[in-house]
Amino acid sequence: MTSRLAIAFQGAARTVTGSRHRMSFGDRSWLFDCGLYQGHREEADRINRSFAFEPAELDGVVISHAHLDHSGNLPTLVAQGYPGQIHVTTATGELCSFMLADSAFLQERDVSHLHRHHPGKPVRPPLYTPADVEQTLTRFQAHEYHRPWELFEGVQVQYYDAGHILGSALTVFEVARGAERFRLGMSGDLGRPRRRILRDPESFPGVDALVLESTYGDRLHSPSADTEKRLSEIVKRTLERGGRMLVPAFAVGRTQELAATLHDLTERGAIPSVPIFVDSPLAREATAAYTRHPECFDAETAVAFRERHGEPFGFARLRYVASPEESRALNDRRDPCIIVAASGMCEGGRILHHLRHGLPDPRNTVLFVGFQAEGTLGRRLRDGAESVNIFGDPVKRGADVAALDGFSAHADQAELVGWVRALKPAPRRVFLVHGEPGPAEVLAGRLREAVGAEVHLPALGEEFALWN
Ligand code: ZN
């Protein structure tokens, strides 16, 4: 009997969260990404706790990058019996070590918060504990870009730079059956060319089938010069009113890009010089990791920046806020300032107490610089909600709300199509994941026209034979 290659989509199918794809070849199976599903508490908890397979029976796990929607459920997998290694790039391993620890910490804190505020009500235990995270990190196996390794006999893997966040990878699986080869490419999250810090996304030699993200499949991002102009206007308007700017942002990637941009704009005199607070211990650690890996930077932009302004992330007007006391003390300040805090979609983290405090004040602005998934507090605010619930209490919105998509770390429609067109030969089949149905359908149409591929929008749990 010949071995058959198949893929089952068990997360990020017709949605942007909880990436999890299970592949099988003959009697071996492996998981590509093991992300946390983020959304309504109970639904998310159920999805994150249950795998559609027996973790103990998996033969391998390969991770694309450190964002929690791609790596954040690894400790659950290990706690439920996954016995093997977890393959990552070197920088991804470093980022995961504190991102997973932080995720465990936040879960424990949420549970104790619920216990305190709803005594007597049964509360589910955290998904995983710091001990599960420690166990998970011992399984990590780090790889460099462009150096192929064998996942097991007959399956070779190679990472390329995805240009999305530090350490992010495009992954190619080359599966061998006798002299025949089948190549399966995974985009993970695809970054964008011409960014301030990271290198442009790479290409890889043609693949037979491609799994592609589609977050912005129906949209074009504004050019970066326009984005910076609008950012300057929003900052100036807010500061002139004597307000503060609150920016919910992912601690890893967006925060570093934004910090470098605000620094540059201030140095160029485009915005007034005010204190900038990055209120996230995680962002502080992530920034340190960025600084340790200058080899991942875009040589041209990073060198030019350094010559103009010195280090892109460490400058006098920017302060990394460490302790919760210092974070709360920001609320007592009277002078205008900029506060960048996690989480990016306002589903937890320190941004919540800044919003509770700052949202009613009409002098302030809440600025969104990243994607806001359906069902999140960030999405409700961005869609213009007049009042939202924070920590169980209604908070009226007086502040302005603005959104800029130019800081996105995800390729837009033209960049996605351009990236696929550059693959030679073109993939015969493309599977679109990590996108809501609307954007994915629009992108599917564009790709059918551009490369003539057979394009699928897999449903959750759907399995496809790739190579019979
Ligand atoms: Zn990502």
PDB file of N, CA and C in Angstrom, residues 362-432:
ATOM      1  N   PRO A 362     -13.512  62.820  26.580  1.00  0.00           N
ATOM      2  CA  PRO A 362     -13.558  63.195  25.156  1.00  0.00           C
ATOM      3  C   PRO A 362     -12.244  63.778  24.624  1.00  0.00           C
ATOM      4  N   ARG A 363     -11.305  64.087  25.503  1.00  0.00           N
ATOM      5  CA  ARG A 363     -10.019  64.594  25.000  1.00  0.00           C
ATOM      6  C   ARG A 363      -9.146  63.461  24.451  1.00  0.00           C
ATOM      7  N   ASN A 364      -9.433  62.231  24.874  1.00  0.00           N
ATOM      8  CA  ASN A 364      -8.566  61.098  24.533  1.00  0.00           C
ATOM      9  C   ASN A 364      -8.899  60.480  23.176  1.00  0.00           C
ATOM     10  N   THR A 365      -7.959  59.691  22.674  1.00  0.00           N
ATOM     11  CA  THR A 365      -8.191  58.912  21.449  1.00  0.00           C
ATOM     12  C   THR A 365      -7.764  57.473  21.698  1.00  0.00           C
ATOM     13  N   VAL A 366      -8.616  56.538  21.257  1.00  0.00           N
ATOM     14  CA  VAL A 366      -8.212  55.130  21.236  1.00  0.00           C
ATOM     15  C   VAL A 366      -7.847  54.825  19.789  1.00  0.00           C
ATOM     16  N   LEU A 367      -6.611  54.413  19.572  1.00  0.00           N
ATOM     17  CA  LEU A 367      -6.145  54.184  18.206  1.00  0.00           C
ATOM     18  C   LEU A 367      -5.880  52.694  17.982  1.00  0.00           C
ATOM     19  N   PHE A 368      -6.580  52.120  17.004  1.00  0.00           N
ATOM     20  CA  PHE A 368      -6.351  50.715  16.664  1.00  0.00           C
ATOM     21  C   PHE A 368      -5.358  50.615  15.514  1.00  0.00           C
ATOM     22  N   VAL A 369      -4.351  49.779  15.691  1.00  0.00           N
ATOM     23  CA  VAL A 369      -3.346  49.630  14.629  1.00  0.00           C
ATOM     24  C   VAL A 369      -3.279  48.185  14.127  1.00  0.00           C
ATOM     25  N   GLY A 370      -4.203  47.341  14.609  1.00  0.00           N
ATOM     26  CA  GLY A 370      -4.167  45.941  14.181  1.00  0.00           C
ATOM     27  C   GLY A 370      -5.555  45.412  13.889  1.00  0.00           C
ATOM     28  N   PHE A 371      -5.594  44.194  13.405  1.00  0.00           N
ATOM     29  CA  PHE A 371      -6.856  43.551  13.051  1.00  0.00           C
ATOM     30  C   PHE A 371      -7.705  43.317  14.301  1.00  0.00           C
ATOM     31  N   GLN A 372      -8.998  43.602  14.239  1.00  0.00           N
ATOM     32  CA  GLN A 372      -9.910  43.356  15.366  1.00  0.00           C
ATOM     33  C   GLN A 372     -10.898  42.270  14.970  1.00  0.00           C
ATOM     34  N   ALA A 373     -10.743  41.100  15.568  1.00  0.00           N
ATOM     35  CA  ALA A 373     -11.588  39.964  15.178  1.00  0.00           C
ATOM     36  C   ALA A 373     -13.019  40.163  15.668  1.00  0.00           C
ATOM     37  N   GLU A 374     -13.951  39.525  14.963  1.00  0.00           N
ATOM     38  CA  GLU A 374     -15.353  39.564  15.366  1.00  0.00           C
ATOM     39  C   GLU A 374     -15.489  39.071  16.800  1.00  0.00           C
ATOM     40  N   GLY A 375     -16.376  39.712  17.561  1.00  0.00           N
ATOM     41  CA  GLY A 375     -16.641  39.234  18.915  1.00  0.00           C
ATOM     42  C   GLY A 375     -15.704  39.793  19.972  1.00  0.00           C
ATOM     43  N   THR A 376     -14.696  40.564  19.576  1.00  0.00           N
ATOM     44  CA  THR A 376     -13.769  41.102  20.583  1.00  0.00           C
ATOM     45  C   THR A 376     -14.198  42.516  21.003  1.00  0.00           C
ATOM     46  N   LEU A 377     -13.726  42.935  22.173  1.00  0.00           N
ATOM     47  CA  LEU A 377     -14.021  44.285  22.651  1.00  0.00           C
ATOM     48  C   LEU A 377     -13.448  45.321  21.674  1.00  0.00           C
ATOM     49  N   GLY A 378     -12.266  45.034  21.139  1.00  0.00           N
ATOM     50  CA  GLY A 378     -11.640  45.943  20.172  1.00  0.00           C
ATOM     51  C   GLY A 378     -12.538  46.166  18.964  1.00  0.00           C
ATOM     52  N   ARG A 379     -13.142  45.097  18.469  1.00  0.00           N
ATOM     53  CA  ARG A 379     -14.012  45.208  17.305  1.00  0.00           C
ATOM     54  C   ARG A 379     -15.238  46.067  17.625  1.00  0.00           C
ATOM     55  N   ARG A 380     -15.816  45.870  18.825  1.00  0.00           N
ATOM     56  CA  ARG A 380     -17.007  46.654  19.195  1.00  0.00           C
ATOM     57  C   ARG A 380     -16.655  48.141  19.247  1.00  0.00           C
ATOM     58  N   LEU A 381     -15.502  48.450  19.829  1.00  0.00           N
ATOM     59  CA  LEU A 381     -15.089  49.858  19.911  1.00  0.00           C
ATOM     60  C   LEU A 381     -14.811  50.418  18.527  1.00  0.00           C
ATOM     61  N   ARG A 382     -14.090  49.653  17.726  1.00  0.00           N
ATOM     62  CA  ARG A 382     -13.745  50.141  16.396  1.00  0.00           C
ATOM     63  C   ARG A 382     -14.999  50.360  15.555  1.00  0.00           C
ATOM     64  N   ASP A 383     -16.027  49.520  15.801  1.00  0.00           N
ATOM     65  CA  ASP A 383     -17.281  49.670  15.056  1.00  0.00           C
ATOM     66  C   ASP A 383     -18.156  50.792  15.603  1.00  0.00           C
ATOM     67  N   GLY A 384     -17.669  51.510  16.631  1.00  0.00           N
ATOM     68  CA  GLY A 384     -18.373  52.718  17.066  1.00  0.00           C
ATOM     69  C   GLY A 384     -19.294  52.563  18.266  1.00  0.00           C
ATOM     70  N   ALA A 385     -19.136  51.483  19.049  1.00  0.00           N
ATOM     71  CA  ALA A 385     -19.993  51.299  20.230  1.00  0.00           C
ATOM     72  C   ALA A 385     -19.924  52.537  21.138  1.00  0.00           C
ATOM     73  N   GLU A 386     -21.087  52.951  21.663  1.00  0.00           N
ATOM     74  CA  GLU A 386     -21.136  54.138  22.535  1.00  0.00           C
ATOM     75  C   GLU A 386     -20.834  53.769  23.978  1.00  0.00           C
ATOM     76  N   SER A 387     -21.029  52.487  24.280  1.00  0.00           N
ATOM     77  CA  SER A 387     -20.808  52.019  25.650  1.00  0.00           C
ATOM     78  C   SER A 387     -20.382  50.556  25.570  1.00  0.00           C
ATOM     79  N   VAL A 388     -19.417  50.183  26.380  1.00  0.00           N
ATOM     80  CA  VAL A 388     -18.952  48.787  26.365  1.00  0.00           C
ATOM     81  C   VAL A 388     -18.795  48.302  27.798  1.00  0.00           C
ATOM     82  N   ASN A 389     -18.753  46.987  27.972  1.00  0.00           N
ATOM     83  CA  ASN A 389     -18.539  46.417  29.296  1.00  0.00           C
ATOM     84  C   ASN A 389     -17.058  46.144  29.509  1.00  0.00           C
ATOM     85  N   ILE A 390     -16.534  46.668  30.623  1.00  0.00           N
ATOM     86  CA  ILE A 390     -15.135  46.386  30.969  1.00  0.00           C
ATOM     87  C   ILE A 390     -15.111  45.899  32.412  1.00  0.00           C
ATOM     88  N   PHE A 391     -14.527  44.754  32.648  1.00  0.00           N
ATOM     89  CA  PHE A 391     -14.542  44.111  33.966  1.00  0.00           C
ATOM     90  C   PHE A 391     -15.973  44.018  34.508  1.00  0.00           C
ATOM     91  N   GLY A 392     -16.910  43.755  33.619  1.00  0.00           N
ATOM     92  CA  GLY A 392     -18.287  43.546  34.060  1.00  0.00           C
ATOM     93  C   GLY A 392     -19.109  44.810  34.259  1.00  0.00           C
ATOM     94  N   ASP A 393     -18.503  45.984  34.107  1.00  0.00           N
ATOM     95  CA  ASP A 393     -19.255  47.226  34.301  1.00  0.00           C
ATOM     96  C   ASP A 393     -19.358  48.000  32.991  1.00  0.00           C
ATOM     97  N   PRO A 394     -20.522  48.664  32.767  1.00  0.00           N
ATOM     98  CA  PRO A 394     -20.643  49.468  31.546  1.00  0.00           C
ATOM     99  C   PRO A 394     -19.771  50.721  31.635  1.00  0.00           C
ATOM    100  N   VAL A 395     -19.066  51.015  30.533  1.00  0.00           N
ATOM    101  CA  VAL A 395     -18.241  52.227  30.469  1.00  0.00           C
ATOM    102  C   VAL A 395     -18.673  52.992  29.232  1.00  0.00           C
ATOM    103  N   LYS A 396     -19.054  54.259  29.420  1.00  0.00           N
ATOM    104  CA  LYS A 396     -19.496  55.088  28.285  1.00  0.00           C
ATOM    105  C   LYS A 396     -18.288  55.604  27.532  1.00  0.00           C
ATOM    106  N   ARG A 397     -18.428  55.659  26.213  1.00  0.00           N
ATOM    107  CA  ARG A 397     -17.304  56.151  25.417  1.00  0.00           C
ATOM    108  C   ARG A 397     -17.454  57.634  25.122  1.00  0.00           C
ATOM    109  N   GLY A 398     -16.461  58.439  25.539  1.00  0.00           N
ATOM    110  CA  GLY A 398     -16.421  59.838  25.151  1.00  0.00           C
ATOM    111  C   GLY A 398     -15.257  60.058  24.197  1.00  0.00           C
ATOM    112  N   ALA A 399     -14.268  59.217  24.303  1.00  0.00           N
ATOM    113  CA  ALA A 399     -13.034  59.365  23.519  1.00  0.00           C
ATOM    114  C   ALA A 399     -13.287  59.127  22.033  1.00  0.00           C
ATOM    115  N   ASP A 400     -12.446  59.712  21.222  1.00  0.00           N
ATOM    116  CA  ASP A 400     -12.423  59.429  19.783  1.00  0.00           C
ATOM    117  C   ASP A 400     -11.901  58.025  19.563  1.00  0.00           C
ATOM    118  N   VAL A 401     -12.348  57.413  18.468  1.00  0.00           N
ATOM    119  CA  VAL A 401     -11.772  56.122  18.085  1.00  0.00           C
ATOM    120  C   VAL A 401     -11.241  56.265  16.666  1.00  0.00           C
ATOM    121  N   ALA A 402     -10.015  55.824  16.455  1.00  0.00           N
ATOM    122  CA  ALA A 402      -9.435  55.884  15.112  1.00  0.00           C
ATOM    123  C   ALA A 402      -8.765  54.552  14.807  1.00  0.00           C
ATOM    124  N   ALA A 403      -8.617  54.267  13.530  1.00  0.00           N
ATOM    125  CA  ALA A 403      -7.972  53.004  13.148  1.00  0.00           C
ATOM    126  C   ALA A 403      -7.029  53.255  11.982  1.00  0.00           C
ATOM    127  N   LEU A 404      -5.865  52.655  12.044  1.00  0.00           N
ATOM    128  CA  LEU A 404      -4.890  52.736  10.954  1.00  0.00           C
ATOM    129  C   LEU A 404      -4.511  51.310  10.576  1.00  0.00           C
ATOM    130  N   ASP A 405      -4.632  50.966   9.301  1.00  0.00           N
ATOM    131  CA  ASP A 405      -4.287  49.591   8.941  1.00  0.00           C
ATOM    132  C   ASP A 405      -2.868  49.461   8.391  1.00  0.00           C
ATOM    133  N   GLY A 406      -2.195  50.610   8.219  1.00  0.00           N
ATOM    134  CA  GLY A 406      -0.871  50.589   7.601  1.00  0.00           C
ATOM    135  C   GLY A 406       0.213  49.940   8.453  1.00  0.00           C
ATOM    136  N   PHE A 407      -0.093  49.693   9.732  1.00  0.00           N
ATOM    137  CA  PHE A 407       0.901  49.028  10.572  1.00  0.00           C
ATOM    138  C   PHE A 407       0.725  47.521  10.558  1.00  0.00           C
ATOM    139  N   SER A 408      -0.206  47.065   9.773  1.00  0.00           N
ATOM    140  CA  SER A 408      -0.466  45.635   9.771  1.00  0.00           C
ATOM    141  C   SER A 408       0.797  44.853   9.446  1.00  0.00           C
ATOM    142  N   ALA A 409       0.959  43.738  10.142  1.00  0.00           N
ATOM    143  CA  ALA A 409       2.089  42.843   9.861  1.00  0.00           C
ATOM    144  C   ALA A 409       1.660  41.752   8.889  1.00  0.00           C
ATOM    145  N   HIS A 410       0.418  41.869   8.366  1.00  0.00           N
ATOM    146  CA  HIS A 410      -0.090  40.879   7.410  1.00  0.00           C
ATOM    147  C   HIS A 410      -0.122  41.474   6.004  1.00  0.00           C
ATOM    148  N   ALA A 411       0.265  40.668   5.028  1.00  0.00           N
ATOM    149  CA  ALA A 411       0.184  41.089   3.638  1.00  0.00           C
ATOM    150  C   ALA A 411      -1.259  41.454   3.285  1.00  0.00           C
ATOM    151  N   ASP A 412      -1.447  42.465   2.439  1.00  0.00           N
ATOM    152  CA  ASP A 412      -2.798  42.780   1.962  1.00  0.00           C
ATOM    153  C   ASP A 412      -3.067  41.987   0.682  1.00  0.00           C
ATOM    154  N   GLN A 413      -4.234  42.258   0.066  1.00  0.00           N
ATOM    155  CA  GLN A 413      -4.615  41.438  -1.080  1.00  0.00           C
ATOM    156  C   GLN A 413      -3.560  41.440  -2.194  1.00  0.00           C
ATOM    157  N   ALA A 414      -3.092  42.625  -2.568  1.00  0.00           N
ATOM    158  CA  ALA A 414      -2.136  42.706  -3.669  1.00  0.00           C
ATOM    159  C   ALA A 414      -0.831  42.005  -3.298  1.00  0.00           C
ATOM    160  N   GLU A 415      -0.438  42.145  -2.026  1.00  0.00           N
ATOM    161  CA  GLU A 415       0.817  41.520  -1.586  1.00  0.00           C
ATOM    162  C   GLU A 415       0.679  39.997  -1.537  1.00  0.00           C
ATOM    163  N   LEU A 416      -0.509  39.509  -1.129  1.00  0.00           N
ATOM    164  CA  LEU A 416      -0.744  38.062  -1.112  1.00  0.00           C
ATOM    165  C   LEU A 416      -0.701  37.503  -2.538  1.00  0.00           C
ATOM    166  N   VAL A 417      -1.438  38.168  -3.443  1.00  0.00           N
ATOM    167  CA  VAL A 417      -1.496  37.666  -4.821  1.00  0.00           C
ATOM    168  C   VAL A 417      -0.109  37.754  -5.463  1.00  0.00           C
ATOM    169  N   GLY A 418       0.589  38.862  -5.222  1.00  0.00           N
ATOM    170  CA  GLY A 418       1.935  39.031  -5.785  1.00  0.00           C
ATOM    171  C   GLY A 418       2.885  37.957  -5.289  1.00  0.00           C
ATOM    172  N   TRP A 419       2.751  37.622  -4.018  1.00  0.00           N
ATOM    173  CA  TRP A 419       3.639  36.608  -3.432  1.00  0.00           C
ATOM    174  C   TRP A 419       3.362  35.236  -4.062  1.00  0.00           C
ATOM    175  N   VAL A 420       2.080  34.911  -4.262  1.00  0.00           N
ATOM    176  CA  VAL A 420       1.740  33.606  -4.862  1.00  0.00           C
ATOM    177  C   VAL A 420       2.192  33.575  -6.321  1.00  0.00           C
ATOM    178  N   ARG A 421       2.011  34.684  -7.030  1.00  0.00           N
ATOM    179  CA  ARG A 421       2.418  34.724  -8.448  1.00  0.00           C
ATOM    180  C   ARG A 421       3.900  34.481  -8.626  1.00  0.00           C
ATOM    181  N   ALA A 422       4.692  34.856  -7.624  1.00  0.00           N
ATOM    182  CA  ALA A 422       6.147  34.704  -7.739  1.00  0.00           C
ATOM    183  C   ALA A 422       6.588  33.250  -7.567  1.00  0.00           C
ATOM    184  N   LEU A 423       5.694  32.376  -7.113  1.00  0.00           N
ATOM    185  CA  LEU A 423       6.076  30.976  -6.923  1.00  0.00           C
ATOM    186  C   LEU A 423       6.121  30.293  -8.288  1.00  0.00           C
ATOM    187  N   LYS A 424       7.250  29.679  -8.588  1.00  0.00           N
ATOM    188  CA  LYS A 424       7.412  29.021  -9.889  1.00  0.00           C
ATOM    189  C   LYS A 424       7.855  27.585  -9.683  1.00  0.00           C
ATOM    190  N   PRO A 425       7.146  26.596 -10.223  1.00  0.00           N
ATOM    191  CA  PRO A 425       5.859  26.755 -10.909  1.00  0.00           C
ATOM    192  C   PRO A 425       4.758  27.097  -9.908  1.00  0.00           C
ATOM    193  N   ALA A 426       3.641  27.607 -10.446  1.00  0.00           N
ATOM    194  CA  ALA A 426       2.519  27.991  -9.563  1.00  0.00           C
ATOM    195  C   ALA A 426       1.929  26.753  -8.900  1.00  0.00           C
ATOM    196  N   PRO A 427       1.488  26.879  -7.638  1.00  0.00           N
ATOM    197  CA  PRO A 427       0.846  25.729  -6.985  1.00  0.00           C
ATOM    198  C   PRO A 427      -0.446  25.354  -7.715  1.00  0.00           C
ATOM    199  N   ARG A 428      -0.714  24.056  -7.766  1.00  0.00           N
ATOM    200  CA  ARG A 428      -1.952  23.627  -8.435  1.00  0.00           C
ATOM    201  C   ARG A 428      -3.159  23.800  -7.519  1.00  0.00           C
ATOM    202  N   ARG A 429      -2.925  23.650  -6.225  1.00  0.00           N
ATOM    203  CA  ARG A 429      -4.038  23.807  -5.280  1.00  0.00           C
ATOM    204  C   ARG A 429      -3.644  24.771  -4.173  1.00  0.00           C
ATOM    205  N   VAL A 430      -4.593  25.634  -3.809  1.00  0.00           N
ATOM    206  CA  VAL A 430      -4.350  26.573  -2.721  1.00  0.00           C
ATOM    207  C   VAL A 430      -5.499  26.429  -1.710  1.00  0.00           C
ATOM    208  N   PHE A 431      -5.163  26.353  -0.432  1.00  0.00           N
ATOM    209  CA  PHE A 431      -6.151  26.286   0.640  1.00  0.00           C
ATOM    210  C   PHE A 431      -6.058  27.589   1.429  1.00  0.00           C
ATOM    211  N   LEU A 432      -7.160  28.311   1.528  1.00  0.00           N
ATOM    212  CA  LEU A 432      -7.125  29.585   2.248  1.00  0.00           C
ATOM    213  C   LEU A 432      -7.580  29.396   3.681  1.00  0.00           C
TER     214      LEU A 432
END
